[in-house]
Short mmCIF file of C-alpha atoms and ligand atoms in Angstrom, two decimals:
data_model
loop_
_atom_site.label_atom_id
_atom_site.label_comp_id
_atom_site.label_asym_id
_atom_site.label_seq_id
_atom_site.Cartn_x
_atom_site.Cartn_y
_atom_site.Cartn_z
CA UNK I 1 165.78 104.76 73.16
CA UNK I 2 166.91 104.27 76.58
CA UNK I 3 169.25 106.79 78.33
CA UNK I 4 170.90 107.19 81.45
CA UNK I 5 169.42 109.62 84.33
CA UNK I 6 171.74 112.78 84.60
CA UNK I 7 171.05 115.62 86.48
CA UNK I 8 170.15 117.87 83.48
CA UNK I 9 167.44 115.47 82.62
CA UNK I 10 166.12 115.61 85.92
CA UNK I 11 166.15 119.45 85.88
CA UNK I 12 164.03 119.66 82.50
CA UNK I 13 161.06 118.69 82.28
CA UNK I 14 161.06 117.32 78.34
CA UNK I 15 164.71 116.78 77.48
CA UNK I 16 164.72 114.87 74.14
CA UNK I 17 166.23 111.86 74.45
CA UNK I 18 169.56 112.13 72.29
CA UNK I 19 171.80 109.34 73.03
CA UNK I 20 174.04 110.24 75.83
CA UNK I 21 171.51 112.13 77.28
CA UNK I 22 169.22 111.18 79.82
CA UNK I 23 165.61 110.20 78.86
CA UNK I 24 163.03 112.56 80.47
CA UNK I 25 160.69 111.07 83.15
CA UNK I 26 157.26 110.71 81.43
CA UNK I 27 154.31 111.29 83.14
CA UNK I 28 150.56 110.06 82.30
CA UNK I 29 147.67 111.36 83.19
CA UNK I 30 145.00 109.08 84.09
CA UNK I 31 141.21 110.27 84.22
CA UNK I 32 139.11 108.09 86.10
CA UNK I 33 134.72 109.24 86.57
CA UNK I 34 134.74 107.17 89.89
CA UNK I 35 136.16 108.62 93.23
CA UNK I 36 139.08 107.52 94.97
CA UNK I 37 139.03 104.13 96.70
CA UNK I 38 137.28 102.58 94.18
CA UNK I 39 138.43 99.44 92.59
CA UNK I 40 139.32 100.35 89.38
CA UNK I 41 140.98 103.67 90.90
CA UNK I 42 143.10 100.87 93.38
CA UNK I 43 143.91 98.93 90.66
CA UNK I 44 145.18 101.66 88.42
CA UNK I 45 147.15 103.54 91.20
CA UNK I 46 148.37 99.84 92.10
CA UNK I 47 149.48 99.40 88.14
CA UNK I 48 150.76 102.90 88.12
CA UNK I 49 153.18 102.23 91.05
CA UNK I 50 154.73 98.94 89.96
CA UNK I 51 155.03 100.21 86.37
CA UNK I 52 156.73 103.52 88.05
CA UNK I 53 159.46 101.52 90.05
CA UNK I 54 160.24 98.52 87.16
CA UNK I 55 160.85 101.72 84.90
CA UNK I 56 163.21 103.32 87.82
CA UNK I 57 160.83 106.50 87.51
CA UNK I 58 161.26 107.11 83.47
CA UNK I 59 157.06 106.42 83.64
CA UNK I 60 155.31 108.08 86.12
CA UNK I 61 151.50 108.55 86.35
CA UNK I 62 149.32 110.99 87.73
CA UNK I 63 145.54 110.03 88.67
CA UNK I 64 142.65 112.61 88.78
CA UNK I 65 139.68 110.40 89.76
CA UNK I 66 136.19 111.75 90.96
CA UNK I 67 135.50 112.49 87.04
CA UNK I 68 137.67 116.11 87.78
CA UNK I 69 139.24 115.72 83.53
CA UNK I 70 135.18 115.33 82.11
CA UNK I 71 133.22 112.95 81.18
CA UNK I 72 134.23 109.46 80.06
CA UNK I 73 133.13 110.41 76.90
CA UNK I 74 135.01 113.96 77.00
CA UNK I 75 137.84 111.95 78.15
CA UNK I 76 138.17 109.10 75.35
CA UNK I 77 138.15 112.32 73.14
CA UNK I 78 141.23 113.66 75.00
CA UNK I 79 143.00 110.19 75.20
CA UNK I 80 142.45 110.05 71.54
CA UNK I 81 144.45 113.70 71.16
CA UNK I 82 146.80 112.57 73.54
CA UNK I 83 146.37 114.94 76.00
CA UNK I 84 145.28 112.66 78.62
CA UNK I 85 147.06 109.58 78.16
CA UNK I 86 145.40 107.02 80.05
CA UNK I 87 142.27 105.73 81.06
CA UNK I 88 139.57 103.16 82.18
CA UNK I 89 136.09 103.55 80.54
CA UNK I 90 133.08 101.58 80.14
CA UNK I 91 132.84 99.64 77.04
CA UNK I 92 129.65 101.76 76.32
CA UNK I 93 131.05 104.69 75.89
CA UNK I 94 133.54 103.14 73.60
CA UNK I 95 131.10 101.49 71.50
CA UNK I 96 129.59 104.28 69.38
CA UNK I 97 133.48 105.53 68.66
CA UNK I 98 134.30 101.95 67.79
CA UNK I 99 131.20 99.83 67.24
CA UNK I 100 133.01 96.49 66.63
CA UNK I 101 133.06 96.18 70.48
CA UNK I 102 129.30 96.68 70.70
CA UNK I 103 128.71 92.54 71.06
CA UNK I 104 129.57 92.60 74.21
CA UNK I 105 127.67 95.44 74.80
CA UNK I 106 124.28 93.83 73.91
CA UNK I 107 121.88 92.88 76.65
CA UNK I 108 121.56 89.73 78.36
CA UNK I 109 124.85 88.92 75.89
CA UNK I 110 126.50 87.29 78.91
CA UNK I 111 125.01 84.31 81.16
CA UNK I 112 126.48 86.08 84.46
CA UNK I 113 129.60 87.81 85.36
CA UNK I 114 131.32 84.79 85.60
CA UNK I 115 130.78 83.82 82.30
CA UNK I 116 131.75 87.70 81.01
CA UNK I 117 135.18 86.64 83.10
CA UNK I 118 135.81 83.97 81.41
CA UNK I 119 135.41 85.61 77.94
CA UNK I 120 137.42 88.63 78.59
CA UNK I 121 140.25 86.87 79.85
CA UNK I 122 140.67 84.40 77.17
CA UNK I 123 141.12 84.84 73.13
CA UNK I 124 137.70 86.42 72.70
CA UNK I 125 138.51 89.32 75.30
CA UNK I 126 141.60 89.79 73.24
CA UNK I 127 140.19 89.99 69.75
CA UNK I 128 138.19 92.93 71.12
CA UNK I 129 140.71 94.87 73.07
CA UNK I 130 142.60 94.24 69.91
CA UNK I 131 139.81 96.25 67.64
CA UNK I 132 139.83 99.18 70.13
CA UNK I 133 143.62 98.89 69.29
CA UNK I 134 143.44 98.29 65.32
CA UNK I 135 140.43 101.47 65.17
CA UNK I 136 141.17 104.52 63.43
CA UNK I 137 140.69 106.00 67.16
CA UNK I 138 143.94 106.35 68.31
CA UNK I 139 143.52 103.80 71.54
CA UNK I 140 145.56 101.27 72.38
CA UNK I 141 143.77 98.99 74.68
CA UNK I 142 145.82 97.16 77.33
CA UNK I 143 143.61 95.01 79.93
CA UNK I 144 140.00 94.66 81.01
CA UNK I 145 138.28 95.90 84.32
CA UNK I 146 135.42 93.96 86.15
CA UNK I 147 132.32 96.73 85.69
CA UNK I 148 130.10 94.34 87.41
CA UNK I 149 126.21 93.35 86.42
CA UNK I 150 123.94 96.54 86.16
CA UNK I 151 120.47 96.66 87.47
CA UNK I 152 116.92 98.76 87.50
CA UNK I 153 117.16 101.49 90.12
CA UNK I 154 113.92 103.83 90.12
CA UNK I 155 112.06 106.45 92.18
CA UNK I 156 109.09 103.84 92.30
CA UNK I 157 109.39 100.18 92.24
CA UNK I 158 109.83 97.71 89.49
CA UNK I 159 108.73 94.55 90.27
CA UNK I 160 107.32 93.02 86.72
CA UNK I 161 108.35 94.67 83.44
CA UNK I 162 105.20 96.17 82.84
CA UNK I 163 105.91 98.92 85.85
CA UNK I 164 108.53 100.08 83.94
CA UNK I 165 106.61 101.52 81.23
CA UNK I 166 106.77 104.85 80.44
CA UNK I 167 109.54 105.63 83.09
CA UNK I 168 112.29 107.80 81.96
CA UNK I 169 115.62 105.74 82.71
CA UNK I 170 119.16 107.08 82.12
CA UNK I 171 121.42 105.24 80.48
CA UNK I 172 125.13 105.82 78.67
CA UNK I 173 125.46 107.55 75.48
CA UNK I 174 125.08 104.93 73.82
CA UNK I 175 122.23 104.29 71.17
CA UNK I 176 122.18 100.30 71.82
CA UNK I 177 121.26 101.20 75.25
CA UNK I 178 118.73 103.61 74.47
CA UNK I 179 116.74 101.30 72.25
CA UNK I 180 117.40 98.17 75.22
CA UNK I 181 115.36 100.65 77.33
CA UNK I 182 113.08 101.46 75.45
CA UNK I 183 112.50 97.58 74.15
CA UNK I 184 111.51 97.21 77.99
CA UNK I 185 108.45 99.67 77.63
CA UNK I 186 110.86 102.71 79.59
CA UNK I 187 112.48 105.78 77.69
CA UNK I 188 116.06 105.57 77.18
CA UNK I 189 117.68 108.93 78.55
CA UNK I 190 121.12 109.21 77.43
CA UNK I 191 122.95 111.31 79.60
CA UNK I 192 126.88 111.76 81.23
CA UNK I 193 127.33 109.87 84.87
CA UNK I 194 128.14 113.14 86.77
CA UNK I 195 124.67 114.46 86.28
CA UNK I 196 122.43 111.63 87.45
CA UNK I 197 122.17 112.54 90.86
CA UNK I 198 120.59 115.80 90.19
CA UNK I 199 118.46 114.30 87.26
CA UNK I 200 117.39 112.19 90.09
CA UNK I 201 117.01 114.77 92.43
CA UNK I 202 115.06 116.91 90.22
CA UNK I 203 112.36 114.02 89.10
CA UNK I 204 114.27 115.07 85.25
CA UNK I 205 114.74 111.06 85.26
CA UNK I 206 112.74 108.20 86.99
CA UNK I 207 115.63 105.90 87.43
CA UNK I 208 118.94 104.63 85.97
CA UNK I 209 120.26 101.12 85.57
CA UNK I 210 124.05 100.11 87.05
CA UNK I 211 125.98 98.04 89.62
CA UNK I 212 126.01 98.85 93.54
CA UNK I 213 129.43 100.44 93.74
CA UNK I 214 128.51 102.95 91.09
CA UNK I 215 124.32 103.47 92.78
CA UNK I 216 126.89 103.91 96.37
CA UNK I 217 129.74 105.97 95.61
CA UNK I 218 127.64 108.37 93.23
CA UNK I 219 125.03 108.57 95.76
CA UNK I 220 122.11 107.95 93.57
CA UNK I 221 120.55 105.36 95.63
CA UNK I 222 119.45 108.55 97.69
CA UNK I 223 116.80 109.28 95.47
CA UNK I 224 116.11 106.41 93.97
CA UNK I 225 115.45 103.60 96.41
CA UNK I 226 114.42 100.90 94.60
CA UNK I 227 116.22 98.01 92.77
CA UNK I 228 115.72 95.74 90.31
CA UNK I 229 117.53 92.89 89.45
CA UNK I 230 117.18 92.32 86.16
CA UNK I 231 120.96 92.10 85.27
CA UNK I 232 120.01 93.39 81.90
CA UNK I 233 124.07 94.45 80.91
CA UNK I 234 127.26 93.34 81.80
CA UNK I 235 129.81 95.47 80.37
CA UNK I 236 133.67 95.17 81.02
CA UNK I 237 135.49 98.35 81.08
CA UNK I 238 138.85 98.47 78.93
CA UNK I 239 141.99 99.84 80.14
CA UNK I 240 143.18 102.18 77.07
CA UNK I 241 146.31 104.08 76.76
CA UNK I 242 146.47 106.78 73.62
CA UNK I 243 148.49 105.60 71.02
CA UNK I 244 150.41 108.77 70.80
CA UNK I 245 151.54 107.86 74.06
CA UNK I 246 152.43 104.23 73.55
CA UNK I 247 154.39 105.21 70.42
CA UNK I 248 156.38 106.93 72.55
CA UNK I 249 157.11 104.58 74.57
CA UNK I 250 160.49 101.95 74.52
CA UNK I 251 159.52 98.58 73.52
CA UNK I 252 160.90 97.74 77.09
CA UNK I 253 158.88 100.20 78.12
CA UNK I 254 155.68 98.83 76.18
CA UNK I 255 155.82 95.37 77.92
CA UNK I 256 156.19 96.67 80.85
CA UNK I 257 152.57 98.24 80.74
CA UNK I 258 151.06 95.66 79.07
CA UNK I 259 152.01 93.24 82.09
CA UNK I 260 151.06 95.57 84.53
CA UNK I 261 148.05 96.44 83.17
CA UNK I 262 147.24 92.88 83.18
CA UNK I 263 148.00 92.19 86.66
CA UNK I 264 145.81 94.82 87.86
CA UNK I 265 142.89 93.75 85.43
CA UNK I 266 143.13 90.46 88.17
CA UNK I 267 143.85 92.73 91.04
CA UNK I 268 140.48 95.12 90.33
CA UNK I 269 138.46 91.76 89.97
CA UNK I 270 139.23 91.04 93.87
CA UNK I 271 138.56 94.33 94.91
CA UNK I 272 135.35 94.49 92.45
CA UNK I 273 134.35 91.26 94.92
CA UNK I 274 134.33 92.73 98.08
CA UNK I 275 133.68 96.32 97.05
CA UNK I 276 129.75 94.72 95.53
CA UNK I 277 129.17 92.94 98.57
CA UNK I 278 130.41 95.61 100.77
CA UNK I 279 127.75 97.89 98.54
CA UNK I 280 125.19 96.12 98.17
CA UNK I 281 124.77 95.94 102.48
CA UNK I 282 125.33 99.62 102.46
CA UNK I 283 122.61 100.28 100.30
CA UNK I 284 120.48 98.16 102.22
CA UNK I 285 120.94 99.40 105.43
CA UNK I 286 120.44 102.71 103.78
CA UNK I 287 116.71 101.98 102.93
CA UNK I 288 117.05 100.71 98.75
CA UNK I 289 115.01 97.82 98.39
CA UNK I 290 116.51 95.27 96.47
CA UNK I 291 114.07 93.15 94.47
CA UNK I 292 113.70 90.13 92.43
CA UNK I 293 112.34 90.14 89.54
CA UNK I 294 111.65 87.63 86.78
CA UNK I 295 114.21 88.16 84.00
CA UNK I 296 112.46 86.77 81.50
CA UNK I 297 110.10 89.19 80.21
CA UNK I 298 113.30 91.24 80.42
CA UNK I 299 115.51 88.89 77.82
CA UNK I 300 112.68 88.45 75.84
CA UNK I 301 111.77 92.04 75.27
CA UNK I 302 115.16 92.96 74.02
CA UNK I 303 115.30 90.08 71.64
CA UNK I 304 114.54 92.58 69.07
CA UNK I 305 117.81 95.00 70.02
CA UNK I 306 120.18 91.62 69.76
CA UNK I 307 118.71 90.99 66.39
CA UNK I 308 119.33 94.78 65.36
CA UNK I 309 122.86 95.11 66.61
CA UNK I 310 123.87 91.52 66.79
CA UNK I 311 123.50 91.09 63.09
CA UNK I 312 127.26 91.84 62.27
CA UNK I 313 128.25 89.63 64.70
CA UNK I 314 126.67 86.42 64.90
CA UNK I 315 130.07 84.15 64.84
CA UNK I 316 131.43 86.17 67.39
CA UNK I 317 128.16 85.51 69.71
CA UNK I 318 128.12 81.98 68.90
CA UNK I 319 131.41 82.20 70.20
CA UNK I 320 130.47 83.43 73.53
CA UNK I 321 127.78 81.32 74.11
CA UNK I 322 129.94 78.49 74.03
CA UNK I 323 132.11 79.52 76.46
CA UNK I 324 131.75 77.36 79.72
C1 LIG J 1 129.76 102.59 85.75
C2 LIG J 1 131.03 102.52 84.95
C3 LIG J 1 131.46 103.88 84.53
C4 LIG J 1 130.33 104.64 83.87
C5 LIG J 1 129.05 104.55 84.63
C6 LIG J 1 127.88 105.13 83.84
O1 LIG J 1 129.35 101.30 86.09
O2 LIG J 1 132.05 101.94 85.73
O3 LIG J 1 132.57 103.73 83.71
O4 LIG J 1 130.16 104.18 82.58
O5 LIG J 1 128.77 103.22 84.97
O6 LIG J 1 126.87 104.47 83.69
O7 LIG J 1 127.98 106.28 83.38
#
């Protein structure tokens, strides 16, 4: 239902909407684990701000980056309650709350990340924001971000895969990640993002494994100052809004976000650009070695953990091979 804007609406902060009365302004929360400035913070404040003014105010969102609302795992729990009602996570930390999305969360699944951009913006990319949508889990996923290609970084230096045995690597909480880890020869530490750096720090862990924006802005690289390039996952991050939100929403309304949303899943991939490179020489300057290694031993290694998880979906991967 749409209303008119009167003065009484404006005064309360939850009118209901009965017809001749104004609707209330909504306003979403959105939890974001990365600080401000970052990409996928830009491109959601960006989203937020169109959607805002093509809605004349009735939406309004309210950001809390710099992981302030918990864990991306504490927070998919609230988005599914409701009571934070949007949100950009990792597709790992969705996966053991809806595995169906765990093919793209498989190692070495994706050639490079321009081949993971090609799948997640055409029908494949759909079918699996639409499974995040169709779960019992009370999501309903709207776009993708770019999470860029994640890496080795460790305390002492990988070169071959063989160094990496025995190491103690953090890695989502996510059991196909564990096991990918371990499949290399390390141990597979699940564990949230915001306590890496002091896991670090402390010598708890012997490395982790993302992108450069994330080993920058979270400040790891400052104990571990090595980096290895094995590109081992490449996991898009879905844009999710709780469905006891959306069902709130007009149908107007609905489109709306779902345009918007999409617009900024382009708008984050430009930023995603710049922000790597612009990372990747920080880190650099800053001492962290970045080093080459042979990927093969890598992608061989984990054949087993493709073979375990990819069973369900071996269409679906034939399907994203193909795609040039
Ligand atoms: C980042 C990702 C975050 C979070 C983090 C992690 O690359 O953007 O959503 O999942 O990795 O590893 O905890």
């Amino acid at each position: 239902m749409n209303c008119k804007r009167t003065l009484l609406a404006a005064a309360l902060p939850l009118v209901f909407c009965l017809p001749g009365l104004a609707q209330a302004a909504m306003t979403l929360k959105m939890a974001e684990i990365h600080p401000a400035g970052y990409p996928t913070v830009v491109a959601q404040e960006h989203m937020a701000k169109k959607i805002e003014e093509a809605t004349n105010g009735e939406l309004k969102f309210q950001m809390f980056a710099g992981g302030v609302l918990g864990s991306e795992k504490e927070v998919v729990e609230q988005v599914q309650i409701g009571a934070v009602q949007m949100t950009r996570v990792s597709l790992g930390t969705i996966g053991p709350v809806v595995p169906d999305v765990n093919a793209f969360n498989m190692p070495f699944i994706f050639r490079d990340n321009q081949h993971m951009r090609k799948v997640i913006d055409g029908e494949i990319g759909q079918e699996i924001l639409d499974k995040i949508t169709n779960s019992e889990f009370n999501m309903v996923a709207l776009a993708w971000m770019d999470g860029g290609v994640r890496n080795l970084y460790t305390k002492k230096p990988v070169r071959k895969i063989e160094d990496l045995k025995g190491m103690k690597i953090r890695v989502m909480g996510n059991p196909l990640f564990v096991d990918t880890l371990n499949a290399m020869g390390a141990n597979g530490v699940p564990m949230n993002t915001g306590e890496i750096f002091s896991a670090l720090q402390t010598g708890v862990i012997d490395g982790a494994e993302n992108n450069p924006p994330t080993m920058l802005e979270h400040n790891h690289y400052q104990n571990a100052k090595y980096y290895s390039l094995t590109g081992h996952l490449i996991l898009p991050e879905p844009l999710v809004i709780s469905k006891t939100t959306w069902e709130k929403l007009t149908p107007e309304q609905q489109e709306l976000v779902k345009k918007y949303a999409k617009e900024a899943q382009m708008e984050e991939r430009k930023l995603w650009d710049e922000k790597s490179a612009s990372s990747e020489a920080k880190l650099k300057a800053a001492g962290v070695e970045f080093i080459e290694v042979d990927k093969k031993p890598f992608y061989d290694a984990t054949a087993p953990v493709r073979e375990k998880y990819g069973a369900p979906f071996a269409e679906l991967i034939k399907r994203i091979e193909a795609v040039q």
